[in-house]
Coordinates of C-alpha atoms in Angstrom, one line a residue:
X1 CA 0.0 0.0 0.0
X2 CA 1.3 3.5 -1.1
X3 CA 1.4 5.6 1.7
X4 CA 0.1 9.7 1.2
X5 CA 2.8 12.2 1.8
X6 CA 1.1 15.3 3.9
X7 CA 3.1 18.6 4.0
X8 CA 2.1 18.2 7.9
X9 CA 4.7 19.4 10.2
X10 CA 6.3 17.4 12.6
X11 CA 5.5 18.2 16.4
X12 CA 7.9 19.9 18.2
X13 CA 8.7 18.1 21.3
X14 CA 7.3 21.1 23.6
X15 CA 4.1 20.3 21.6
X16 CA 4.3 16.8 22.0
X17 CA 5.2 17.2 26.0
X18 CA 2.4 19.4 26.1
X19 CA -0.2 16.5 25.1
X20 CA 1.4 14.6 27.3
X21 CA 0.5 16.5 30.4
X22 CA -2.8 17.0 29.2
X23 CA -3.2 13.4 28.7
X24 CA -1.4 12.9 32.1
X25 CA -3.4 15.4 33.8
X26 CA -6.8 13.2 33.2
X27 CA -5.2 10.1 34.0
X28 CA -4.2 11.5 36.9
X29 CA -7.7 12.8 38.0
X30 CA -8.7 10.2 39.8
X31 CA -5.3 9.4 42.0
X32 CA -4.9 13.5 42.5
X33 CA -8.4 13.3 44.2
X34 CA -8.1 10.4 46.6
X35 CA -4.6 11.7 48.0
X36 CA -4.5 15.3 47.4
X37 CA -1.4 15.5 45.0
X38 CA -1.8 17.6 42.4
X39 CA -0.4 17.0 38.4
X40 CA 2.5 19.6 39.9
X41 CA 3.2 17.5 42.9
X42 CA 3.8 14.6 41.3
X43 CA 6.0 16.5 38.3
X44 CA 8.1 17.4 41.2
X45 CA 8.2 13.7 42.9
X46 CA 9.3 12.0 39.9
X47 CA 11.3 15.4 39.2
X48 CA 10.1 16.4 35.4
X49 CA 11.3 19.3 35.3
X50 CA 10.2 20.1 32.2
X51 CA 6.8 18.8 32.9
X52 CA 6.7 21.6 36.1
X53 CA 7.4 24.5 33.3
X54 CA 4.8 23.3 30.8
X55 CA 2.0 23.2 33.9
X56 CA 3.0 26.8 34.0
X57 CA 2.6 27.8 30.6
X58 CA -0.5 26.2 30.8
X59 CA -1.7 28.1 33.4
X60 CA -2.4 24.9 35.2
X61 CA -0.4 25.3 38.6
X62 CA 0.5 27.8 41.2
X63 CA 4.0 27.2 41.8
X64 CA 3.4 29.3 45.3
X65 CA 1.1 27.5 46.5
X66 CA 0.8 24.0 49.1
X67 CA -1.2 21.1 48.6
X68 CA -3.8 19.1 50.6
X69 CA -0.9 17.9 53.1
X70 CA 0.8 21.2 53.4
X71 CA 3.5 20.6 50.7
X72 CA 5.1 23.0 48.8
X73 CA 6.6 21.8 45.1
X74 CA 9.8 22.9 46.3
X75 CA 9.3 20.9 49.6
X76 CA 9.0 17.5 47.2
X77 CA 11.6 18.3 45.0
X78 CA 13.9 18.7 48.2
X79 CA 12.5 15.3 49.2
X80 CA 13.7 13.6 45.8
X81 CA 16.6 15.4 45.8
X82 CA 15.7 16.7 42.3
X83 CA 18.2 19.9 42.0
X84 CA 16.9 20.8 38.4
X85 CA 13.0 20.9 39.4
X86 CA 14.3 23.3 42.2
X87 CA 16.1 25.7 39.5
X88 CA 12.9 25.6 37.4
X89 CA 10.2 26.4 40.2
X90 CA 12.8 28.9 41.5
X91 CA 12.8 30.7 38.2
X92 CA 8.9 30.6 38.1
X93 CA 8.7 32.3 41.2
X94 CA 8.4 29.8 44.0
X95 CA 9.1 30.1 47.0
X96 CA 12.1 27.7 48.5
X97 CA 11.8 28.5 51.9
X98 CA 7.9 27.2 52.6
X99 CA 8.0 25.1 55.6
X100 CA 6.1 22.5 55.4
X101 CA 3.0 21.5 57.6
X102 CA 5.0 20.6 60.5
X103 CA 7.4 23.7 60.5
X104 CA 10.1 21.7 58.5
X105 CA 12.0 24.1 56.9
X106 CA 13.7 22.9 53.3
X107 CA 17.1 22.6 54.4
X108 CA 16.3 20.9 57.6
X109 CA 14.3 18.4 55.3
X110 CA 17.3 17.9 52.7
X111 CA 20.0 17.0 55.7
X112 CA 17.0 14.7 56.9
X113 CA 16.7 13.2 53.3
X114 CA 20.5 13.2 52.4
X115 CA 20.0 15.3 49.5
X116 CA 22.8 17.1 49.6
X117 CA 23.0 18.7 46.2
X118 CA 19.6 20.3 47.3
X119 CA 21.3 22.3 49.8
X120 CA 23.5 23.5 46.9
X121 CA 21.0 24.6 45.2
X122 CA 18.8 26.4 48.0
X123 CA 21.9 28.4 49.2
X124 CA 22.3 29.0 45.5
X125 CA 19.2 30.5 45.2
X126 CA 19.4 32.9 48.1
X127 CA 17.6 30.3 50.7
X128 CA 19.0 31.2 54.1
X129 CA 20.1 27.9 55.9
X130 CA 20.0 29.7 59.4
X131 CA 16.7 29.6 58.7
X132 CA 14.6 27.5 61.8
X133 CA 12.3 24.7 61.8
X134 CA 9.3 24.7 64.4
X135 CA 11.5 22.8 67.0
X136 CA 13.8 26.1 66.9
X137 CA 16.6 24.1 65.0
X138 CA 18.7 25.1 62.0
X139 CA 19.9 22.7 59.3
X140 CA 23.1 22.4 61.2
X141 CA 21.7 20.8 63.9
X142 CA 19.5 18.7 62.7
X143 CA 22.7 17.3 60.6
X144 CA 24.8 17.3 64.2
X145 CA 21.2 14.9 65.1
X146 CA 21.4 13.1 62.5
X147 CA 25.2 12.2 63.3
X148 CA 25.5 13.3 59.0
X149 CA 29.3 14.2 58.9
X150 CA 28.9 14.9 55.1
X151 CA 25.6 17.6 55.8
X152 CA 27.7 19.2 58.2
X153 CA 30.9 19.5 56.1
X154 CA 28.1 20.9 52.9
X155 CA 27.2 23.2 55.4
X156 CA 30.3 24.6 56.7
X157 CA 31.3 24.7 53.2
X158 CA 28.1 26.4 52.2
X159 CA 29.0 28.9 54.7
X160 CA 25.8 28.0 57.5
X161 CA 26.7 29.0 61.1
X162 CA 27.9 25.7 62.8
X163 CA 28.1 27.1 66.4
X164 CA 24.2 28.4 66.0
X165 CA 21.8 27.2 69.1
X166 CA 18.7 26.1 68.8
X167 CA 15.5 27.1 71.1
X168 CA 17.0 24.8 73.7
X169 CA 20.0 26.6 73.7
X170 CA 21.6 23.2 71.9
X171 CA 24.5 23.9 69.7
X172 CA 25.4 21.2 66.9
X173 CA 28.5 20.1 68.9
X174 CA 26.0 19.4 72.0
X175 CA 23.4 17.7 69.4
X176 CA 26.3 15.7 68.6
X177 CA 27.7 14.5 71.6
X178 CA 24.3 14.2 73.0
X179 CA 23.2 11.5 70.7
X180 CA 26.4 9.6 70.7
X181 CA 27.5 10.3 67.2
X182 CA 31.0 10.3 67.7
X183 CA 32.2 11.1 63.8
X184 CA 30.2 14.2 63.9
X185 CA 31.6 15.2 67.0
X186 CA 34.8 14.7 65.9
X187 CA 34.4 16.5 63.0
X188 CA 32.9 19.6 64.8
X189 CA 35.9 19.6 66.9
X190 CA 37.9 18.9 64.6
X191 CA 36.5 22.1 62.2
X192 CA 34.9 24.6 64.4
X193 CA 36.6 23.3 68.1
X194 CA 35.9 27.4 69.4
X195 CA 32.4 26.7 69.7
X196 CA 33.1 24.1 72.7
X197 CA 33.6 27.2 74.9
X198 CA 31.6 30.0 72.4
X199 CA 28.0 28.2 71.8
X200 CA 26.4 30.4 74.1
X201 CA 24.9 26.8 75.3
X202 CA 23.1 26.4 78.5
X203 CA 25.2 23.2 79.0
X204 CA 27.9 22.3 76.8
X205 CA 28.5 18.8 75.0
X206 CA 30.5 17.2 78.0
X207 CA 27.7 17.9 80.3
X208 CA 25.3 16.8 77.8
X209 CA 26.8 13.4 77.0
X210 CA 27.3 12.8 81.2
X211 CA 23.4 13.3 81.5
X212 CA 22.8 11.1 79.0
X213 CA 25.4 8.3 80.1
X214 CA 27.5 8.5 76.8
X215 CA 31.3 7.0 76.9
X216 CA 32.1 8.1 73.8
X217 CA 31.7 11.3 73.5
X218 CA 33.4 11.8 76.6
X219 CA 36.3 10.1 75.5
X220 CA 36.3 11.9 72.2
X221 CA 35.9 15.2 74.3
X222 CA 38.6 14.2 76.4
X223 CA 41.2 13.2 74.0
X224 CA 40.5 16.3 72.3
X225 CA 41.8 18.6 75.4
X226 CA 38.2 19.8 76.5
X227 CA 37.8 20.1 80.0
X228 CA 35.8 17.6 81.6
X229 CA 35.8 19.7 85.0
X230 CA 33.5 22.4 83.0
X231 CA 30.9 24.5 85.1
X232 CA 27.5 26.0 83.5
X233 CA 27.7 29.5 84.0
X234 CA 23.9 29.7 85.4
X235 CA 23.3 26.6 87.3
X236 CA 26.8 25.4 88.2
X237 CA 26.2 22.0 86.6
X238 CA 29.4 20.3 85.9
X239 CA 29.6 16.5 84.2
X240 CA 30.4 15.1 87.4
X241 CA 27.1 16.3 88.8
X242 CA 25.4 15.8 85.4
X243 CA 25.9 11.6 86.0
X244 CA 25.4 11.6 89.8
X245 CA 21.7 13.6 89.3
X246 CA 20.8 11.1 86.2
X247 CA 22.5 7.8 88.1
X248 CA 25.1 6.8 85.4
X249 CA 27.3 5.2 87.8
X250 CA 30.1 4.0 84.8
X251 CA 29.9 7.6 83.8
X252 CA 31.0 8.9 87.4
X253 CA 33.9 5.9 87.6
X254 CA 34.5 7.0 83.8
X255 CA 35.3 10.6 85.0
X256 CA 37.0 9.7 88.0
X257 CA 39.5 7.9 86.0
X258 CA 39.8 10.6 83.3
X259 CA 40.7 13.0 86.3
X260 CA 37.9 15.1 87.1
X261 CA 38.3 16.1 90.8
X262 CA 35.2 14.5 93.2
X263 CA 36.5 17.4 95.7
X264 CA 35.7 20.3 93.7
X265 CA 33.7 22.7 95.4
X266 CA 31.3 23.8 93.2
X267 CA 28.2 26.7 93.2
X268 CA 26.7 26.7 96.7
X269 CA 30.0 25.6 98.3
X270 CA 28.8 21.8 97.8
X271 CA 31.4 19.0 96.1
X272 CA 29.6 16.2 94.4

């Protein structure tokens, strides 16, 4: 059979992505309305990037806007680590700093995910990453949480304040020593060791790991010269007295042996 030749132009592949979404957008109709994502929600989850710009040309999508969770496009992208859906929604406007429902803030979420390159890409697009979830913490120390050495050296390297407190007056370097991550604590000591004394910290991160009966962190603290006969300057707490009041009897025996006096006379005029 002879086919007919048409003087027809090809479709360009804008034209051709452009029926897809369409075509997309009903097949999606049905999904979009049982869990609340939207066509531009899940453009950003599976990170079309090209997909998110066409929605806007269309007029389809508010790139400002949150869905039925309390998601912002820029909050999924984050999530899936998908740097060039970022750069596209940050060139249509969006906002990158939208927490999300629970007061997670983008960069808190990206240490949380690992996506790494996404905290690139918000610094690079003028997101602040001192910026505070609704727990008071910054990105940096949800990474010293986390235990995330490489979030913490992206960070630093990004230029984030690493001896920033939180709303517990909780500095990465006591976040780290608190939960027993002993690489990030090294690290921190390692990179930004001013802030054991300069945190502005209720406590700092020896007292911290004695309350909460840590070995290691006290031996990293130790072996890195940091005084294990610290005081709090508002409540006179020392480590000593951090394990006696919490009953961590190998952390008192551990302290003893590391040298801390059990004759120091501390605030009040009482020894431990």
């Amino acid at each position: 059979m002879l086919s007919v030749a048409t003087n027809r132009p090809r479709p360009s592949w804008r034209q051709k992505l452009v029926k897809g979404v369409v075509f997309a957008r009903a097949v999606t109709c049905r999904e979009a309305a049982n869990s609340g994502d939207t066509p531009l929600i899940i453009a950003c989850v599976k990170g079309h990037a090209s997909v998110v710009e066409v929605l806007h040309e269309l007029g389809a999508v508010d790139v400002t806007s949150t869905d039925a969770h309390g998601r912002s496009p820029a909050m999924v992208a984050v999530v899936g680590g998908h740097i060039d859906v970022l750069r596209v929604l940050h060139k249509l406007g969006a906002a990158l700093n939208t927490p999300d429902a629970d007061g997670e803030t983008p960069a808190c979420v990206a240490v949380r995910c690992g996506s790494l390159a996404a905290l690139d890409v918000l610094s690079e697009c003028g997101v602040s990453l001192e910026a505070r979830n609704a727990a008071g913490a910054t990105a940096a120390c949800v990474a010293a949480q986390c235990g995330s050495v490489d979030a913490l050296r992206a960070l630093s390297r990004l230029g984030a304040d690493m001896c920033v407190v939180d709303t517990l007056s909780l500095s990465p370097m006591c976040h780290a020593a608190l939960g027993g991550h002993i690489m990030a604590l090294e690290y921190l000591l390692r990179e930004h060791g001013h802030a054991v004394e300069a945190t502005g910290s209720r406590w700092g991160p020896a007292i911290w790991a004695a309350a909460q009966g840590m070995v290691g962190p006290l031996r990293v603290l130790h072996a890195a010269g940091v005084s294990l006969d610290c005081e709090a300057a508002d409540d006179g707490m020392t480590p000593l007295r951090a394990a006696i009041a919490n009953h961590h009897v190998h952390i008192v025996r551990l302290l003893l042996s590391l040298g801390v006096s059990a004759t120091h006379v501390g605030r009040g005029g009482c020894t431990p």
